[in-house]
mmCIF file of C-alpha atoms in Angstrom:
data_model
loop_
_atom_site.group_PDB
_atom_site.id
_atom_site.type_symbol
_atom_site.label_atom_id
_atom_site.label_comp_id
_atom_site.label_asym_id
_atom_site.label_seq_id
_atom_site.Cartn_x
_atom_site.Cartn_y
_atom_site.Cartn_z
ATOM 1 C CA ALA A 181 55.779 -13.392 -122.504
ATOM 2 C CA GLN A 182 57.018 -16.302 -120.474
ATOM 3 C CA SER A 183 58.987 -18.689 -122.634
ATOM 4 C CA VAL A 184 61.673 -21.313 -123.001
ATOM 5 C CA SER A 185 64.283 -20.608 -125.674
ATOM 6 C CA GLN A 186 66.585 -23.102 -127.285
ATOM 7 C CA HIS A 187 69.293 -21.334 -129.208
ATOM 8 C CA ASN A 188 69.998 -23.859 -131.934
ATOM 9 C CA HIS A 189 67.352 -25.521 -134.051
ATOM 10 C CA HIS A 190 69.756 -27.804 -135.892
ATOM 11 C CA VAL A 191 73.210 -29.014 -134.863
ATOM 12 C CA ILE A 192 75.500 -31.271 -136.877
ATOM 13 C CA LEU A 193 78.533 -32.817 -135.191
ATOM 14 C CA SER A 194 81.043 -35.521 -135.912
ATOM 15 C CA GLU A 195 81.422 -38.430 -133.517
ATOM 16 C CA ALA A 196 83.611 -37.644 -130.482
ATOM 17 C CA ALA A 197 82.905 -33.920 -130.740
ATOM 18 C CA SER A 198 81.685 -32.109 -127.637
ATOM 19 C CA LEU A 199 78.086 -30.954 -127.409
ATOM 20 C CA GLU A 200 76.474 -28.001 -125.710
ATOM 21 C CA LEU A 201 72.840 -27.115 -126.313
ATOM 22 C CA GLY A 202 71.626 -23.841 -124.887
ATOM 23 C CA CYS A 203 68.378 -23.312 -123.006
ATOM 24 C CA ASN A 204 67.129 -20.117 -121.397
ATOM 25 C CA TYR A 205 63.813 -19.449 -119.692
ATOM 26 C CA SER A 206 62.060 -16.263 -118.700
ATOM 27 C CA TYR A 207 60.208 -17.249 -115.509
ATOM 28 C CA GLY A 208 61.014 -15.814 -112.097
ATOM 29 C CA GLY A 209 60.753 -17.769 -108.897
ATOM 30 C CA THR A 210 61.130 -21.472 -108.313
ATOM 31 C CA VAL A 211 61.165 -23.713 -111.339
ATOM 32 C CA ASN A 212 61.889 -27.340 -112.127
ATOM 33 C CA LEU A 213 64.010 -27.921 -115.208
ATOM 34 C CA PHE A 214 64.117 -30.832 -117.605
ATOM 35 C CA TRP A 215 65.753 -32.055 -120.763
ATOM 36 C CA TYR A 216 63.808 -34.580 -122.806
ATOM 37 C CA VAL A 217 65.024 -36.513 -125.839
ATOM 38 C CA GLN A 218 63.143 -37.999 -128.764
ATOM 39 C CA TYR A 219 65.123 -40.611 -130.689
ATOM 40 C CA PRO A 220 63.894 -41.394 -134.203
ATOM 41 C CA GLY A 221 60.741 -43.469 -134.001
ATOM 42 C CA GLN A 222 60.657 -43.518 -130.216
ATOM 43 C CA HIS A 223 58.672 -41.905 -127.412
ATOM 44 C CA LEU A 224 59.772 -38.647 -125.908
ATOM 45 C CA GLN A 225 61.699 -39.575 -122.755
ATOM 46 C CA LEU A 226 63.410 -37.852 -119.863
ATOM 47 C CA LEU A 227 67.149 -37.235 -120.181
ATOM 48 C CA LEU A 228 67.725 -35.414 -116.898
ATOM 49 C CA LYS A 229 66.041 -33.077 -114.428
ATOM 50 C CA TYR A 230 66.834 -30.423 -111.840
ATOM 51 C CA PHE A 231 64.651 -29.660 -108.848
ATOM 52 C CA SER A 232 67.090 -28.337 -106.235
ATOM 53 C CA GLY A 233 70.563 -28.872 -104.782
ATOM 54 C CA ASP A 234 73.702 -29.326 -106.867
ATOM 55 C CA PRO A 235 73.209 -27.206 -110.004
ATOM 56 C CA LEU A 236 75.218 -29.678 -112.068
ATOM 57 C CA VAL A 237 72.993 -32.651 -112.792
ATOM 58 C CA LYS A 238 73.867 -35.862 -114.534
ATOM 59 C CA GLY A 239 71.509 -37.827 -116.696
ATOM 60 C CA ILE A 240 71.482 -40.940 -118.792
ATOM 61 C CA LYS A 241 73.976 -41.782 -121.530
ATOM 62 C CA GLY A 242 76.668 -39.418 -120.274
ATOM 63 C CA PHE A 243 74.649 -36.218 -120.547
ATOM 64 C CA GLU A 244 74.800 -33.476 -117.952
ATOM 65 C CA ALA A 245 73.277 -30.036 -117.519
ATOM 66 C CA GLU A 246 74.146 -27.002 -115.443
ATOM 67 C CA PHE A 247 71.571 -24.718 -113.872
ATOM 68 C CA ILE A 248 72.795 -21.126 -113.650
ATOM 69 C CA LYS A 249 70.094 -19.219 -111.807
ATOM 70 C CA SER A 250 71.550 -15.775 -112.494
ATOM 71 C CA LYS A 251 71.464 -16.437 -116.215
ATOM 72 C CA PHE A 252 68.120 -18.288 -116.246
ATOM 73 C CA SER A 253 69.907 -21.036 -118.136
ATOM 74 C CA PHE A 254 69.983 -24.822 -118.138
ATOM 75 C CA ASN A 255 72.427 -25.869 -120.844
ATOM 76 C CA LEU A 256 72.875 -29.494 -121.845
ATOM 77 C CA ARG A 257 76.364 -30.928 -122.381
ATOM 78 C CA LYS A 258 78.081 -34.106 -123.410
ATOM 79 C CA PRO A 259 81.887 -34.352 -123.707
ATOM 80 C CA SER A 260 81.917 -36.800 -126.621
ATOM 81 C CA VAL A 261 78.871 -37.537 -128.759
ATOM 82 C CA GLN A 262 78.093 -40.795 -130.493
ATOM 83 C CA TRP A 263 76.148 -41.540 -133.654
ATOM 84 C CA SER A 264 73.376 -42.946 -131.429
ATOM 85 C CA ASP A 265 72.861 -39.489 -129.897
ATOM 86 C CA THR A 266 71.171 -38.380 -133.114
ATOM 87 C CA ALA A 267 67.789 -37.183 -131.860
ATOM 88 C CA GLU A 268 65.689 -34.145 -131.067
ATOM 89 C CA TYR A 269 66.290 -32.549 -127.676
ATOM 90 C CA PHE A 270 63.752 -30.462 -125.767
ATOM 91 C CA CYS A 271 64.326 -28.227 -122.788
ATOM 92 C CA ALA A 272 61.318 -27.818 -120.473
ATOM 93 C CA VAL A 273 60.444 -25.710 -117.451
ATOM 94 C CA SER A 274 57.781 -26.580 -114.887
ATOM 95 C CA ARG A 275 56.364 -24.142 -112.395
ATOM 96 C CA GLY A 276 53.393 -23.873 -110.109
ATOM 97 C CA HIS A 277 50.504 -21.582 -110.871
ATOM 98 C CA THR A 278 46.771 -21.292 -110.295
ATOM 99 C CA GLY A 279 45.274 -24.661 -111.030
ATOM 100 C CA GLY A 280 48.410 -26.712 -110.526
ATOM 101 C CA PHE A 281 51.677 -27.116 -112.359
ATOM 102 C CA LYS A 282 52.402 -26.254 -115.943
ATOM 103 C CA THR A 283 55.314 -27.312 -118.115
ATOM 104 C CA ILE A 284 56.491 -25.239 -121.053
ATOM 105 C CA PHE A 285 58.721 -26.765 -123.714
ATOM 106 C CA GLY A 286 61.275 -25.149 -125.945
ATOM 107 C CA ALA A 287 61.096 -25.489 -129.726
ATOM 108 C CA GLY A 288 63.608 -28.334 -129.742
ATOM 109 C CA THR A 289 67.084 -28.864 -131.210
ATOM 110 C CA ARG A 290 67.667 -31.507 -133.832
ATOM 111 C CA LEU A 291 71.091 -33.082 -133.395
ATOM 112 C CA PHE A 292 72.658 -35.110 -136.173
ATOM 113 C CA VAL A 293 75.881 -36.927 -135.407
ATOM 114 C CA LYS A 294 77.970 -38.028 -138.368
ATOM 115 C CA ALA A 295 79.653 -41.402 -138.022
ATOM 116 C CA ASP B 623 53.964 -52.902 -118.055
ATOM 117 C CA GLY B 624 53.120 -49.426 -116.856
ATOM 118 C CA GLY B 625 52.813 -46.729 -119.437
ATOM 119 C CA ILE B 626 50.709 -44.538 -121.645
ATOM 120 C CA THR B 627 48.843 -45.738 -124.688
ATOM 121 C CA GLN B 628 47.473 -43.579 -127.452
ATOM 122 C CA SER B 629 45.233 -44.706 -130.246
ATOM 123 C CA PRO B 630 45.073 -44.696 -133.116
ATOM 124 C CA LYS B 631 48.647 -44.206 -134.312
ATOM 125 C CA TYR B 632 47.487 -42.621 -137.568
ATOM 126 C CA LEU B 633 44.182 -40.886 -138.129
ATOM 127 C CA PHE B 634 42.672 -39.338 -141.210
ATOM 128 C CA ARG B 635 39.773 -36.972 -141.088
ATOM 129 C CA LYS B 636 37.733 -35.068 -143.599
ATOM 130 C CA GLU B 637 37.340 -31.351 -143.152
ATOM 131 C CA GLY B 638 34.344 -30.470 -141.009
ATOM 132 C CA GLN B 639 34.433 -33.662 -138.952
ATOM 133 C CA ASN B 640 35.149 -33.946 -135.258
ATOM 134 C CA VAL B 641 37.566 -36.666 -134.192
ATOM 135 C CA THR B 642 38.523 -38.040 -130.770
ATOM 136 C CA LEU B 643 42.024 -39.167 -129.833
ATOM 137 C CA SER B 644 42.372 -41.684 -127.042
ATOM 138 C CA CYS B 645 44.882 -41.550 -124.182
ATOM 139 C CA GLU B 646 45.048 -44.079 -121.354
ATOM 140 C CA GLN B 647 47.608 -44.411 -118.534
ATOM 141 C CA ASN B 648 48.132 -47.065 -115.880
ATOM 142 C CA LEU B 649 50.819 -45.207 -113.962
ATOM 143 C CA ASN B 650 48.351 -43.955 -111.339
ATOM 144 C CA HIS B 651 49.320 -40.373 -112.165
ATOM 145 C CA ASP B 652 47.039 -37.545 -111.162
ATOM 146 C CA ALA B 653 47.982 -35.158 -113.949
ATOM 147 C CA MET B 654 47.527 -35.655 -117.677
ATOM 148 C CA TYR B 655 48.391 -33.429 -120.616
ATOM 149 C CA TRP B 656 47.801 -33.033 -124.331
ATOM 150 C CA TYR B 657 50.412 -31.432 -126.549
ATOM 151 C CA ARG B 658 50.613 -30.664 -130.195
ATOM 152 C CA GLN B 659 53.997 -31.091 -131.874
ATOM 153 C CA ASP B 660 54.729 -29.220 -135.095
ATOM 154 C CA PRO B 661 58.150 -29.024 -136.792
ATOM 155 C CA GLY B 662 60.225 -26.165 -135.385
ATOM 156 C CA GLN B 663 57.672 -25.273 -132.720
ATOM 157 C CA GLY B 664 58.330 -27.859 -130.057
ATOM 158 C CA LEU B 665 55.467 -29.066 -127.909
ATOM 159 C CA ARG B 666 52.591 -26.694 -127.341
ATOM 160 C CA LEU B 667 50.161 -27.370 -124.517
ATOM 161 C CA ILE B 668 46.540 -27.841 -125.556
ATOM 162 C CA TYR B 669 44.820 -28.906 -122.324
ATOM 163 C CA TYR B 670 45.857 -30.357 -119.002
ATOM 164 C CA SER B 671 44.150 -31.958 -116.053
ATOM 165 C CA GLN B 672 45.533 -32.097 -112.532
ATOM 166 C CA ILE B 673 42.730 -34.241 -111.144
ATOM 167 C CA VAL B 674 39.651 -36.179 -112.213
ATOM 168 C CA ASN B 675 36.696 -34.052 -113.333
ATOM 169 C CA ASP B 676 38.862 -30.945 -113.661
ATOM 170 C CA PHE B 677 40.914 -29.584 -116.547
ATOM 171 C CA GLN B 678 42.416 -26.285 -117.728
ATOM 172 C CA LYS B 679 43.117 -24.746 -121.090
ATOM 173 C CA GLY B 680 46.685 -24.641 -122.250
ATOM 174 C CA ASP B 681 48.217 -22.214 -124.702
ATOM 175 C CA ILE B 682 46.386 -23.388 -127.833
ATOM 176 C CA ALA B 683 43.034 -24.750 -126.622
ATOM 177 C CA GLU B 684 40.854 -23.183 -129.336
ATOM 178 C CA GLY B 685 39.187 -25.828 -131.469
ATOM 179 C CA TYR B 686 39.848 -28.628 -128.976
ATOM 180 C CA SER B 687 37.902 -30.162 -126.097
ATOM 181 C CA VAL B 688 38.702 -32.742 -123.416
ATOM 182 C CA SER B 689 37.103 -34.691 -120.599
ATOM 183 C CA ARG B 690 38.535 -36.353 -117.490
ATOM 184 C CA GLU B 691 35.883 -38.687 -116.149
ATOM 185 C CA LYS B 692 38.390 -41.309 -115.026
ATOM 186 C CA LYS B 693 41.885 -41.002 -113.628
ATOM 187 C CA GLU B 694 43.239 -43.319 -116.311
ATOM 188 C CA SER B 695 41.716 -41.616 -119.341
ATOM 189 C CA PHE B 696 42.015 -38.179 -120.934
ATOM 190 C CA PRO B 697 40.514 -38.148 -124.444
ATOM 191 C CA LEU B 698 41.031 -35.183 -126.762
ATOM 192 C CA THR B 699 38.447 -34.125 -129.345
ATOM 193 C CA VAL B 700 39.647 -32.128 -132.316
ATOM 194 C CA THR B 701 36.629 -30.198 -133.513
ATOM 195 C CA SER B 702 35.820 -28.728 -136.891
ATOM 196 C CA ALA B 703 36.579 -25.316 -135.371
ATOM 197 C CA GLN B 704 40.299 -26.099 -135.250
ATOM 198 C CA LYS B 705 41.716 -24.220 -138.239
ATOM 199 C CA ASN B 706 44.865 -26.270 -138.791
ATOM 200 C CA PRO B 707 44.397 -29.681 -137.156
ATOM 201 C CA THR B 708 46.970 -31.674 -139.126
ATOM 202 C CA ALA B 709 49.706 -32.388 -136.575
ATOM 203 C CA PHE B 710 51.301 -34.905 -134.263
ATOM 204 C CA TYR B 711 49.490 -35.135 -130.921
ATOM 205 C CA LEU B 712 51.213 -36.294 -127.749
ATOM 206 C CA CYS B 713 49.609 -37.273 -124.474
ATOM 207 C CA ALA B 714 51.557 -37.289 -121.211
ATOM 208 C CA SER B 715 51.015 -37.900 -117.527
ATOM 209 C CA SER B 716 52.881 -36.986 -114.369
ATOM 210 C CA ASN B 717 52.713 -36.757 -110.650
ATOM 211 C CA ARG B 718 52.267 -33.025 -110.152
ATOM 212 C CA GLU B 719 55.412 -31.035 -110.952
ATOM 213 C CA TYR B 720 57.581 -34.027 -111.610
ATOM 214 C CA GLU B 721 58.709 -35.517 -114.894
ATOM 215 C CA GLN B 722 56.205 -36.301 -117.572
ATOM 216 C CA PHE B 723 55.811 -39.668 -119.238
ATOM 217 C CA PHE B 724 54.754 -39.592 -122.862
ATOM 218 C CA GLY B 725 52.719 -41.827 -125.098
ATOM 219 C CA PRO B 726 53.722 -42.808 -128.650
ATOM 220 C CA GLY B 727 51.585 -40.101 -130.231
ATOM 221 C CA THR B 728 48.829 -39.904 -132.837
ATOM 222 C CA ARG B 729 49.456 -38.372 -136.240
ATOM 223 C CA LEU B 730 46.290 -36.669 -137.459
ATOM 224 C CA THR B 731 45.900 -35.720 -141.106
ATOM 225 C CA VAL B 732 42.971 -33.726 -142.380
ATOM 226 C CA LEU B 733 42.142 -34.505 -145.989
#
């Protein structure tokens, strides 16, 4: 079955630690890739996206992600996390199909950053 | 301000009742989506609509219905046929394959 897998459901880090959240997808062909973030009590919002070009994309708040086509991966990274990064992070894949475009989300990773 | 509004924020329903969740957008987006968010399961697609008067089932459409009579509006009805309706429901819109913009969500509880 086509899917989006996020490897870690819960991650706990101390401030200034480095972060890497894994995301793998199982679709072939052309896809658009996204990371969304949901801060406590806030709307789900876009963190960064990849459509084409440079496979290393930079998003808001110092986040970046690398698309590795051969590994079907789009891992999210941040060199030094802050307490304010505590949130739930969702990887998503969008692809065209009959009837339009469809986006599939991963199960999410809850990140807790200790001050 | 452009954005997506969902109402109500909290909704309680008795078993056996249908209930309709509202979603309105003023972003002039063609596509609109309904997701269900449950702990540990991420967002699961219920229904989506790429254009007015057309919509498609998502991965978990059973027990739900939608309509898309206007570009701005995409209401979701949770019917009595939905076996486990208690959840957090998110509406989103986008321009085709591009990023989605989400509303604040409606938390439905079946009593």
